[in-house]
Amino acid sequence: MTVNSIDSQKALILLIYTGGTIGMIENQETGVLETFNFQHLLQHVPELKKLGHKIDTIQFNPPLDSADINPDSWMKIVKIISDNYNKYDGFVILHGTDTMSYTASALSFMLENLNKPVILTGSQLPIGMLRTDGKENLITAIEIAAAKENGLPIVPEVCIFFENDLMRGNRTSKISADNFNAFRSYNYPALAHAGVYIKYDTVQIYHAVSRKPLKPHYLLDQNIAVLKLFPGISPQVVESILNIPGLKGVVMETFGSGNAPSCDWLLKMLKDAVDRGIVIVNVTQCSVGSVEMHRYETGHKLLGAGVISGYDSTTESAVTKLMFLFGHGLSPEEVKEHMNCSLIGEITIPELGRS
Ligand code: ASP
């Protein structure tokens, strides 16, 4: 089913500016893009006044290139949303594109019982440039954050809107450093498509089962590592990662449907790490598809070593989910159990067909 019509009532939107290209200006001497203030950004979008919604703004001081965004920044965003939750119909977060998928994934776990839109967007070209993609992205993101049907928000989840598509945030990855169409959600359908009309695919949109109040979470554990396999990877590389002091979780990027070299040293190192309580999650290096460790012997051996499946998770989602779960003091066994469930639509468990 698609919904085109939206309630035309004025909505109250909080626009949170964290930084990123959308608000940057070019340094006249060096030609380098630098973060700039929010007023500059707003000056270039006089259309915002015409939208008919009441938009309040709040900004990170100083605004950050998203390469500098970290778990403290996520907590700051959660606090802003939590403090203002009852006052606004929806939230739009302007964010650099480089790490936007990590932020969207983290927020989806940290904002439990969310029932209002939290839409992240940004741009590939600064808003002051003639060919900027920032204006369209910002205006449409606000429209989506304001959209209601029968008095209820159409998209009560954490999403990224970019170019034409609205995507579940924890399903996205940045796939292009150049194109305006910079994000993809390969393993889950778009929630809406913005053409002449904004068409919502309501069946795909997540709705919290209960109507409990928002529960903001601020606990994250950064003792996580990503181990990307490649043909010829040496024991020294794997050993140094698996022996990082305090390490709790590893997102292991494997080949194809979750396969790894079948050499004994690798399997032994992985098993030793699992026996020491480190949770190793298998995600595929492929952009599309899911881990199926039963499919090939090279994947099946990982199961024997105690590696768990990340299903069709993005690396961004698996990393932030591990930070979130370990942050809450869960034991390795409890973390494994939760990694095996979809908390907020971030993975598709095959038995269920869809998350
Ligand atoms: N380096 C910028 C950032 O992520 C790129 C962008 O916004 O597109 O903040």
mmCIF file of C-alpha atoms and ligand atoms in Angstrom:
data_model
loop_
_atom_site.group_PDB
_atom_site.id
_atom_site.type_symbol
_atom_site.label_atom_id
_atom_site.label_comp_id
_atom_site.label_asym_id
_atom_site.label_seq_id
_atom_site.Cartn_x
_atom_site.Cartn_y
_atom_site.Cartn_z
ATOM 1 C CA MET A 1 0.000 0.000 0.000
ATOM 2 C CA THR A 2 1.259 3.502 -0.670
ATOM 3 C CA VAL A 3 0.152 6.716 1.018
ATOM 4 C CA ASN A 4 0.574 10.034 -0.766
ATOM 5 C CA SER A 5 -1.691 12.248 1.235
ATOM 6 C CA ILE A 6 -0.467 13.809 4.428
ATOM 7 C CA ASP A 7 -2.265 15.810 7.063
ATOM 8 C CA SER A 8 -1.840 19.429 6.121
ATOM 9 C CA GLN A 9 -1.739 20.671 9.700
ATOM 10 C CA LYS A 10 1.310 22.627 10.726
ATOM 11 C CA ALA A 11 3.901 20.433 12.344
ATOM 12 C CA LEU A 12 6.512 21.363 14.895
ATOM 13 C CA ILE A 13 9.942 20.168 13.794
ATOM 14 C CA LEU A 14 13.283 20.302 15.598
ATOM 15 C CA LEU A 15 16.205 20.639 13.188
ATOM 16 C CA ILE A 16 19.476 19.465 14.729
ATOM 17 C CA TYR A 17 22.621 20.570 12.900
ATOM 18 C CA THR A 18 25.657 18.449 13.751
ATOM 19 C CA GLY A 19 27.828 19.589 10.815
ATOM 20 C CA GLY A 20 28.886 18.065 7.497
ATOM 21 C CA THR A 21 29.251 19.288 3.949
ATOM 22 C CA ILE A 22 25.713 20.663 3.831
ATOM 23 C CA GLY A 23 26.763 23.628 5.989
ATOM 24 C CA MET A 24 30.419 23.949 4.953
ATOM 25 C CA ILE A 25 32.076 26.785 3.053
ATOM 26 C CA GLU A 26 35.230 26.822 0.979
ATOM 27 C CA ASN A 27 38.325 28.334 2.578
ATOM 28 C CA GLN A 28 39.346 31.061 0.087
ATOM 29 C CA GLU A 29 43.073 30.470 0.644
ATOM 30 C CA THR A 30 43.301 26.679 0.721
ATOM 31 C CA GLY A 31 40.179 25.628 -1.186
ATOM 32 C CA VAL A 32 39.452 23.161 1.647
ATOM 33 C CA LEU A 33 35.838 22.751 2.829
ATOM 34 C CA GLU A 34 35.416 23.833 6.452
ATOM 35 C CA THR A 35 32.468 23.641 8.815
ATOM 36 C CA PHE A 36 30.504 26.854 9.163
ATOM 37 C CA ASN A 37 27.659 28.104 11.269
ATOM 38 C CA PHE A 38 24.003 27.262 11.037
ATOM 39 C CA GLN A 39 22.841 30.771 10.169
ATOM 40 C CA HIS A 40 24.832 30.525 6.957
ATOM 41 C CA LEU A 41 23.005 27.337 6.108
ATOM 42 C CA LEU A 42 19.564 28.740 6.861
ATOM 43 C CA GLN A 43 20.244 31.883 4.807
ATOM 44 C CA HIS A 44 20.587 29.677 1.762
ATOM 45 C CA VAL A 45 17.242 27.969 2.217
ATOM 46 C CA PRO A 46 14.622 30.733 2.357
ATOM 47 C CA GLU A 47 12.161 28.066 1.175
ATOM 48 C CA LEU A 48 12.047 26.726 4.756
ATOM 49 C CA LYS A 49 9.775 29.616 5.685
ATOM 50 C CA LYS A 50 7.357 28.639 2.926
ATOM 51 C CA LEU A 51 6.959 25.059 4.147
ATOM 52 C CA GLY A 52 4.264 26.052 6.596
ATOM 53 C CA HIS A 53 5.771 24.130 9.505
ATOM 54 C CA LYS A 54 7.238 25.635 12.620
ATOM 55 C CA ILE A 55 10.928 24.730 12.615
ATOM 56 C CA ASP A 56 13.166 25.263 15.624
ATOM 57 C CA THR A 57 16.886 24.728 15.319
ATOM 58 C CA ILE A 58 19.688 23.596 17.553
ATOM 59 C CA GLN A 59 23.315 23.163 16.569
ATOM 60 C CA PHE A 60 26.474 21.416 17.660
ATOM 61 C CA ASN A 61 29.049 23.930 18.699
ATOM 62 C CA PRO A 62 31.373 23.663 16.866
ATOM 63 C CA PRO A 63 29.727 21.762 14.008
ATOM 64 C CA LEU A 64 31.609 18.561 13.205
ATOM 65 C CA ASP A 65 32.854 16.946 10.054
ATOM 66 C CA SER A 66 31.251 13.545 10.518
ATOM 67 C CA ALA A 67 34.676 11.891 10.537
ATOM 68 C CA ASP A 68 34.860 13.389 14.053
ATOM 69 C CA ILE A 69 31.474 12.047 15.187
ATOM 70 C CA ASN A 70 31.834 9.453 17.959
ATOM 71 C CA PRO A 71 29.697 7.734 20.622
ATOM 72 C CA ASP A 72 29.706 10.931 22.733
ATOM 73 C CA SER A 73 28.112 12.756 19.793
ATOM 74 C CA TRP A 74 25.414 10.051 19.574
ATOM 75 C CA MET A 75 24.663 10.516 23.274
ATOM 76 C CA LYS A 76 24.417 14.266 22.725
ATOM 77 C CA ILE A 77 21.873 13.747 19.925
ATOM 78 C CA VAL A 78 19.878 11.284 22.042
ATOM 79 C CA LYS A 79 19.811 13.807 24.902
ATOM 80 C CA ILE A 80 18.579 16.584 22.602
ATOM 81 C CA ILE A 81 15.808 14.359 21.235
ATOM 82 C CA SER A 82 14.862 13.042 24.664
ATOM 83 C CA ASP A 83 14.747 16.533 26.242
ATOM 84 C CA ASN A 84 12.555 17.819 23.412
ATOM 85 C CA TYR A 85 10.585 14.679 22.630
ATOM 86 C CA ASN A 86 7.164 15.822 23.795
ATOM 87 C CA LYS A 87 7.453 19.286 22.269
ATOM 88 C CA TYR A 88 7.983 18.251 18.637
ATOM 89 C CA ASP A 89 6.225 16.147 16.004
ATOM 90 C CA GLY A 90 9.467 15.074 14.364
ATOM 91 C CA PHE A 91 13.234 15.542 14.274
ATOM 92 C CA VAL A 92 15.565 16.204 11.345
ATOM 93 C CA ILE A 93 19.294 15.727 11.877
ATOM 94 C CA LEU A 94 21.739 17.391 9.486
ATOM 95 C CA HIS A 95 24.874 15.283 9.509
ATOM 96 C CA GLY A 96 27.960 14.684 7.394
ATOM 97 C CA THR A 97 27.520 11.805 5.017
ATOM 98 C CA ASP A 98 30.764 9.962 5.864
ATOM 99 C CA THR A 99 29.535 8.378 9.086
ATOM 100 C CA MET A 100 25.813 9.035 8.802
ATOM 101 C CA SER A 101 24.975 5.313 8.600
ATOM 102 C CA TYR A 102 26.824 4.638 11.864
ATOM 103 C CA THR A 103 24.933 7.446 13.589
ATOM 104 C CA ALA A 104 21.580 6.301 12.198
ATOM 105 C CA SER A 105 22.280 2.725 13.316
ATOM 106 C CA ALA A 106 23.370 3.791 16.803
ATOM 107 C CA LEU A 107 20.351 6.066 17.280
ATOM 108 C CA SER A 108 17.961 3.291 16.248
ATOM 109 C CA PHE A 109 19.179 1.228 19.237
ATOM 110 C CA MET A 110 19.554 4.141 21.664
ATOM 111 C CA LEU A 111 16.027 5.549 21.159
ATOM 112 C CA GLU A 112 13.913 2.696 22.526
ATOM 113 C CA ASN A 113 10.120 2.937 21.997
ATOM 114 C CA LEU A 114 10.563 5.731 19.462
ATOM 115 C CA ASN A 115 7.237 6.672 17.922
ATOM 116 C CA LYS A 116 8.172 9.889 16.129
ATOM 117 C CA PRO A 117 10.225 10.425 12.951
ATOM 118 C CA VAL A 118 13.981 10.971 13.305
ATOM 119 C CA ILE A 119 15.256 11.712 9.795
ATOM 120 C CA LEU A 120 18.954 12.146 9.039
ATOM 121 C CA THR A 121 20.103 13.910 5.915
ATOM 122 C CA GLY A 122 23.026 15.915 4.544
ATOM 123 C CA SER A 123 24.502 16.622 1.161
ATOM 124 C CA GLN A 124 27.420 16.003 -1.155
ATOM 125 C CA LEU A 125 27.760 19.689 -2.092
ATOM 126 C CA PRO A 126 27.547 22.613 0.367
ATOM 127 C CA ILE A 127 24.215 24.388 0.469
ATOM 128 C CA GLY A 128 25.746 27.639 -0.815
ATOM 129 C CA MET A 129 26.779 26.038 -4.122
ATOM 130 C CA LEU A 130 24.602 26.431 -7.171
ATOM 131 C CA ARG A 131 24.234 22.699 -7.863
ATOM 132 C CA THR A 132 23.791 21.702 -4.241
ATOM 133 C CA ASP A 133 21.773 18.620 -3.405
ATOM 134 C CA GLY A 134 21.367 19.963 0.140
ATOM 135 C CA LYS A 135 18.209 21.991 -0.420
ATOM 136 C CA GLU A 136 16.135 19.139 -1.823
ATOM 137 C CA ASN A 137 17.374 16.759 0.844
ATOM 138 C CA LEU A 138 16.628 19.163 3.677
ATOM 139 C CA ILE A 139 13.194 20.218 2.455
ATOM 140 C CA THR A 140 12.028 16.665 1.757
ATOM 141 C CA ALA A 141 13.418 15.398 5.075
ATOM 142 C CA ILE A 142 11.356 18.045 6.862
ATOM 143 C CA GLU A 143 8.240 17.077 4.891
ATOM 144 C CA ILE A 144 8.751 13.443 5.897
ATOM 145 C CA ALA A 145 9.361 14.299 9.554
ATOM 146 C CA ALA A 146 6.107 16.291 9.502
ATOM 147 C CA ALA A 147 4.016 13.696 7.655
ATOM 148 C CA LYS A 148 1.046 12.292 9.540
ATOM 149 C CA GLU A 149 -1.913 10.129 8.739
ATOM 150 C CA ASN A 150 -4.953 10.129 11.000
ATOM 151 C CA GLY A 151 -2.968 12.239 13.440
ATOM 152 C CA LEU A 152 -0.128 9.712 13.723
ATOM 153 C CA PRO A 153 3.382 10.016 12.247
ATOM 154 C CA ILE A 154 3.755 7.988 9.051
ATOM 155 C CA VAL A 155 7.418 7.119 9.691
ATOM 156 C CA PRO A 156 8.053 6.658 13.430
ATOM 157 C CA GLU A 157 11.595 5.356 13.061
ATOM 158 C CA VAL A 158 15.216 6.478 12.561
ATOM 159 C CA CYS A 159 15.785 6.922 8.822
ATOM 160 C CA ILE A 160 18.135 8.417 6.287
ATOM 161 C CA PHE A 161 16.630 10.456 3.484
ATOM 162 C CA PHE A 162 19.006 11.055 0.582
ATOM 163 C CA GLU A 163 18.434 12.033 -3.047
ATOM 164 C CA ASN A 164 15.126 10.239 -3.658
ATOM 165 C CA ASP A 165 14.841 7.519 -1.083
ATOM 166 C CA LEU A 166 13.854 7.221 2.524
ATOM 167 C CA MET A 167 15.692 4.252 4.062
ATOM 168 C CA ARG A 168 15.675 2.569 7.450
ATOM 169 C CA GLY A 169 18.794 4.061 9.052
ATOM 170 C CA ASN A 170 20.240 0.825 10.433
ATOM 171 C CA ARG A 171 20.049 -0.787 6.968
ATOM 172 C CA THR A 172 22.072 1.854 5.138
ATOM 173 C CA SER A 173 25.653 2.259 3.958
ATOM 174 C CA LYS A 174 27.345 5.140 2.202
ATOM 175 C CA ILE A 175 28.273 3.765 -1.201
ATOM 176 C CA SER A 176 29.490 6.776 -3.161
ATOM 177 C CA ALA A 177 31.911 9.581 -2.398
ATOM 178 C CA ASP A 178 30.791 11.504 -5.504
ATOM 179 C CA ASN A 179 27.211 10.782 -6.489
ATOM 180 C CA PHE A 180 24.218 12.613 -5.097
ATOM 181 C CA ASN A 181 22.656 9.182 -4.746
ATOM 182 C CA ALA A 182 25.150 8.279 -2.016
ATOM 183 C CA PHE A 183 23.332 5.783 0.226
ATOM 184 C CA ARG A 184 21.822 2.354 -0.274
ATOM 185 C CA SER A 185 19.748 -0.032 1.779
ATOM 186 C CA TYR A 186 20.535 -3.207 -0.150
ATOM 187 C CA ASN A 187 18.920 -5.704 2.153
ATOM 188 C CA TYR A 188 15.690 -3.892 3.000
ATOM 189 C CA PRO A 189 13.293 -2.001 0.706
ATOM 190 C CA ALA A 190 13.073 1.787 0.742
ATOM 191 C CA LEU A 191 10.379 3.119 3.089
ATOM 192 C CA ALA A 192 9.420 5.928 0.738
ATOM 193 C CA HIS A 193 10.346 7.316 -2.631
ATOM 194 C CA ALA A 194 10.309 11.052 -3.290
ATOM 195 C CA GLY A 195 9.442 11.996 -6.832
ATOM 196 C CA VAL A 196 6.676 14.418 -7.723
ATOM 197 C CA TYR A 197 4.914 12.985 -4.659
ATOM 198 C CA ILE A 198 6.389 11.328 -1.610
ATOM 199 C CA LYS A 199 5.146 7.738 -1.832
ATOM 200 C CA TYR A 200 5.339 5.810 1.420
ATOM 201 C CA ASP A 201 5.568 2.040 1.397
ATOM 202 C CA THR A 202 3.719 1.724 4.691
ATOM 203 C CA VAL A 203 4.033 -2.072 4.924
ATOM 204 C CA GLN A 204 7.811 -1.743 5.287
ATOM 205 C CA ILE A 205 7.727 0.908 8.009
ATOM 206 C CA TYR A 206 8.496 -0.147 11.582
ATOM 207 C CA HIS A 207 5.947 0.652 14.269
ATOM 208 C CA ALA A 208 6.833 0.074 17.921
ATOM 209 C CA VAL A 209 4.649 -2.743 19.257
ATOM 210 C CA SER A 210 3.934 -1.012 22.532
ATOM 211 C CA ARG A 211 3.071 2.625 23.139
ATOM 212 C CA LYS A 212 5.515 2.997 25.991
ATOM 213 C CA PRO A 213 7.283 6.334 26.585
ATOM 214 C CA LEU A 214 10.596 6.965 24.850
ATOM 215 C CA LYS A 215 13.473 5.294 26.684
ATOM 216 C CA PRO A 216 16.760 7.017 25.822
ATOM 217 C CA HIS A 217 19.944 4.970 26.267
ATOM 218 C CA TYR A 218 23.354 6.450 26.947
ATOM 219 C CA LEU A 219 25.478 3.379 27.608
ATOM 220 C CA LEU A 220 27.874 2.249 24.885
ATOM 221 C CA ASP A 221 30.998 0.115 25.115
ATOM 222 C CA GLN A 222 33.687 0.932 22.560
ATOM 223 C CA ASN A 223 35.713 -2.263 23.055
ATOM 224 C CA ILE A 224 34.733 -3.449 19.591
ATOM 225 C CA ALA A 225 36.905 -4.151 16.531
ATOM 226 C CA VAL A 226 36.300 -4.840 12.852
ATOM 227 C CA LEU A 227 38.353 -7.606 11.254
ATOM 228 C CA LYS A 228 38.205 -7.588 7.473
ATOM 229 C CA LEU A 229 39.458 -10.830 5.940
ATOM 230 C CA PHE A 230 41.408 -10.921 2.686
ATOM 231 C CA PRO A 231 43.217 -13.686 0.814
ATOM 232 C CA GLY A 232 46.670 -13.893 2.361
ATOM 233 C CA ILE A 233 45.765 -12.351 5.716
ATOM 234 C CA SER A 234 48.538 -13.230 8.163
ATOM 235 C CA PRO A 235 48.300 -14.788 11.608
ATOM 236 C CA GLN A 236 50.002 -11.649 12.995
ATOM 237 C CA VAL A 237 47.165 -9.397 11.823
ATOM 238 C CA VAL A 238 44.401 -11.632 13.206
ATOM 239 C CA GLU A 239 46.275 -12.298 16.431
ATOM 240 C CA SER A 240 46.942 -8.626 17.106
ATOM 241 C CA ILE A 241 43.259 -7.774 16.702
ATOM 242 C CA LEU A 242 41.909 -10.668 18.751
ATOM 243 C CA ASN A 243 44.346 -9.908 21.571
ATOM 244 C CA ILE A 244 43.528 -6.220 22.005
ATOM 245 C CA PRO A 245 43.284 -5.729 25.785
ATOM 246 C CA GLY A 246 39.654 -5.361 26.918
ATOM 247 C CA LEU A 247 38.229 -6.423 23.561
ATOM 248 C CA LYS A 248 34.628 -7.672 23.840
ATOM 249 C CA GLY A 249 33.219 -7.959 20.345
ATOM 250 C CA VAL A 250 34.483 -8.361 16.792
ATOM 251 C CA VAL A 251 32.605 -7.778 13.567
ATOM 252 C CA MET A 252 34.346 -10.107 11.117
ATOM 253 C CA GLU A 253 33.808 -9.233 7.464
ATOM 254 C CA THR A 254 33.967 -12.491 5.538
ATOM 255 C CA PHE A 255 33.633 -13.548 1.900
ATOM 256 C CA GLY A 256 30.360 -14.240 0.082
ATOM 257 C CA SER A 257 27.776 -15.997 2.219
ATOM 258 C CA GLY A 258 30.004 -15.898 5.295
ATOM 259 C CA ASN A 259 33.083 -17.886 4.305
ATOM 260 C CA ALA A 260 36.646 -17.633 5.593
ATOM 261 C CA PRO A 261 39.959 -19.339 4.792
ATOM 262 C CA SER A 262 39.814 -22.803 6.316
ATOM 263 C CA CYS A 263 43.389 -22.802 7.655
ATOM 264 C CA ASP A 264 43.803 -24.308 11.085
ATOM 265 C CA TRP A 265 45.592 -21.309 12.618
ATOM 266 C CA LEU A 266 42.674 -18.988 11.841
ATOM 267 C CA LEU A 267 40.028 -21.332 13.203
ATOM 268 C CA LYS A 268 42.095 -21.941 16.324
ATOM 269 C CA MET A 269 42.615 -18.209 16.951
ATOM 270 C CA LEU A 270 38.896 -17.549 16.503
ATOM 271 C CA LYS A 271 37.923 -20.425 18.809
ATOM 272 C CA ASP A 272 40.421 -19.302 21.481
ATOM 273 C CA ALA A 273 38.981 -15.778 21.335
ATOM 274 C CA VAL A 274 35.409 -17.086 21.626
ATOM 275 C CA ASP A 275 36.476 -19.253 24.582
ATOM 276 C CA ARG A 276 37.865 -16.093 26.237
ATOM 277 C CA GLY A 277 34.365 -14.547 25.974
ATOM 278 C CA ILE A 278 34.860 -12.439 22.834
ATOM 279 C CA VAL A 279 31.744 -12.351 20.651
ATOM 280 C CA ILE A 280 32.643 -12.709 16.956
ATOM 281 C CA VAL A 281 29.911 -11.745 14.516
ATOM 282 C CA ASN A 282 30.111 -12.852 10.895
ATOM 283 C CA VAL A 283 28.954 -10.267 8.324
ATOM 284 C CA THR A 284 29.576 -10.489 4.611
ATOM 285 C CA GLN A 285 31.822 -8.176 2.605
ATOM 286 C CA CYS A 286 29.172 -8.308 -0.147
ATOM 287 C CA SER A 287 26.812 -5.347 -0.260
ATOM 288 C CA VAL A 288 23.791 -7.540 -0.939
ATOM 289 C CA GLY A 289 22.703 -10.766 0.729
ATOM 290 C CA SER A 290 23.071 -12.636 3.968
ATOM 291 C CA VAL A 291 25.514 -14.823 5.855
ATOM 292 C CA GLU A 292 24.610 -18.521 5.673
ATOM 293 C CA MET A 293 27.284 -20.461 7.468
ATOM 294 C CA HIS A 294 25.655 -23.805 6.671
ATOM 295 C CA ARG A 295 26.095 -23.327 2.932
ATOM 296 C CA TYR A 296 29.834 -24.019 2.393
ATOM 297 C CA GLU A 297 32.353 -25.991 4.398
ATOM 298 C CA THR A 298 34.485 -22.830 4.754
ATOM 299 C CA GLY A 299 31.573 -21.099 6.496
ATOM 300 C CA HIS A 300 30.504 -24.142 8.464
ATOM 301 C CA LYS A 301 33.922 -24.383 10.116
ATOM 302 C CA LEU A 302 33.398 -20.904 11.565
ATOM 303 C CA LEU A 303 30.249 -22.130 13.291
ATOM 304 C CA GLY A 304 32.354 -24.866 14.861
ATOM 305 C CA ALA A 305 34.739 -22.178 16.164
ATOM 306 C CA GLY A 306 31.823 -20.422 17.890
ATOM 307 C CA VAL A 307 31.440 -17.514 15.453
ATOM 308 C CA ILE A 308 27.831 -16.264 15.272
ATOM 309 C CA SER A 309 25.906 -15.101 12.225
ATOM 310 C CA GLY A 310 25.303 -11.424 11.582
ATOM 311 C CA TYR A 311 22.663 -12.419 8.990
ATOM 312 C CA ASP A 312 22.219 -9.564 6.495
ATOM 313 C CA SER A 313 23.525 -6.881 8.837
ATOM 314 C CA THR A 314 25.600 -3.968 7.640
ATOM 315 C CA THR A 315 28.927 -3.538 9.399
ATOM 316 C CA GLU A 316 27.694 -0.162 10.672
ATOM 317 C CA SER A 317 24.701 -1.777 12.346
ATOM 318 C CA ALA A 318 26.647 -4.733 13.793
ATOM 319 C CA VAL A 319 29.326 -2.454 15.291
ATOM 320 C CA THR A 320 26.840 -0.116 16.969
ATOM 321 C CA LYS A 321 24.601 -2.970 18.139
ATOM 322 C CA LEU A 322 27.587 -4.631 19.861
ATOM 323 C CA MET A 323 28.531 -1.283 21.468
ATOM 324 C CA PHE A 324 24.942 -0.916 22.672
ATOM 325 C CA LEU A 325 24.588 -4.459 24.056
ATOM 326 C CA PHE A 326 27.979 -4.574 25.796
ATOM 327 C CA GLY A 327 27.341 -1.025 27.040
ATOM 328 C CA HIS A 328 24.410 -2.413 29.023
ATOM 329 C CA GLY A 329 26.652 -4.895 30.779
ATOM 330 C CA LEU A 330 25.257 -8.000 29.074
ATOM 331 C CA SER A 331 27.293 -11.208 29.275
ATOM 332 C CA PRO A 332 28.766 -12.667 26.060
ATOM 333 C CA GLU A 333 25.962 -15.272 26.013
ATOM 334 C CA GLU A 334 23.276 -12.594 26.384
ATOM 335 C CA VAL A 335 24.925 -10.497 23.681
ATOM 336 C CA LYS A 336 24.888 -13.523 21.337
ATOM 337 C CA GLU A 337 21.189 -14.069 22.038
ATOM 338 C CA HIS A 338 20.378 -10.439 21.202
ATOM 339 C CA MET A 339 22.576 -10.502 18.089
ATOM 340 C CA ASN A 340 20.386 -13.395 16.998
ATOM 341 C CA CYS A 341 17.233 -11.235 17.169
ATOM 342 C CA SER A 342 16.097 -8.208 15.269
ATOM 343 C CA LEU A 343 15.821 -5.447 17.903
ATOM 344 C CA ILE A 344 14.533 -2.708 15.622
ATOM 345 C CA GLY A 345 14.403 -4.130 12.098
ATOM 346 C CA GLU A 346 18.179 -4.157 11.580
ATOM 347 C CA ILE A 347 18.433 -7.778 10.364
ATOM 348 C CA THR A 348 16.278 -10.306 8.566
ATOM 349 C CA ILE A 349 16.094 -13.634 10.374
ATOM 350 C CA PRO A 350 15.456 -16.242 7.647
ATOM 351 C CA GLU A 351 12.830 -18.230 9.586
ATOM 352 C CA LEU A 352 10.723 -15.092 9.944
ATOM 353 C CA GLY A 353 11.115 -14.116 6.292
ATOM 354 C CA ARG A 354 11.407 -10.447 7.119
ATOM 355 C CA SER A 355 12.466 -8.426 10.124
HETATM 356 N N1 ASP B 1 33.371 14.935 5.256
HETATM 357 C C1 ASP B 1 31.961 15.298 5.218
HETATM 358 C C2 ASP B 1 31.321 14.758 6.485
HETATM 359 O O1 ASP B 1 31.017 13.607 6.551
HETATM 360 C C3 ASP B 1 31.314 14.742 4.011
HETATM 361 C C4 ASP B 1 29.835 15.056 3.882
HETATM 362 O O2 ASP B 1 29.191 15.653 4.683
HETATM 363 O O3 ASP B 1 29.307 14.650 2.841
HETATM 364 O O4 ASP B 1 31.115 15.521 7.403
#
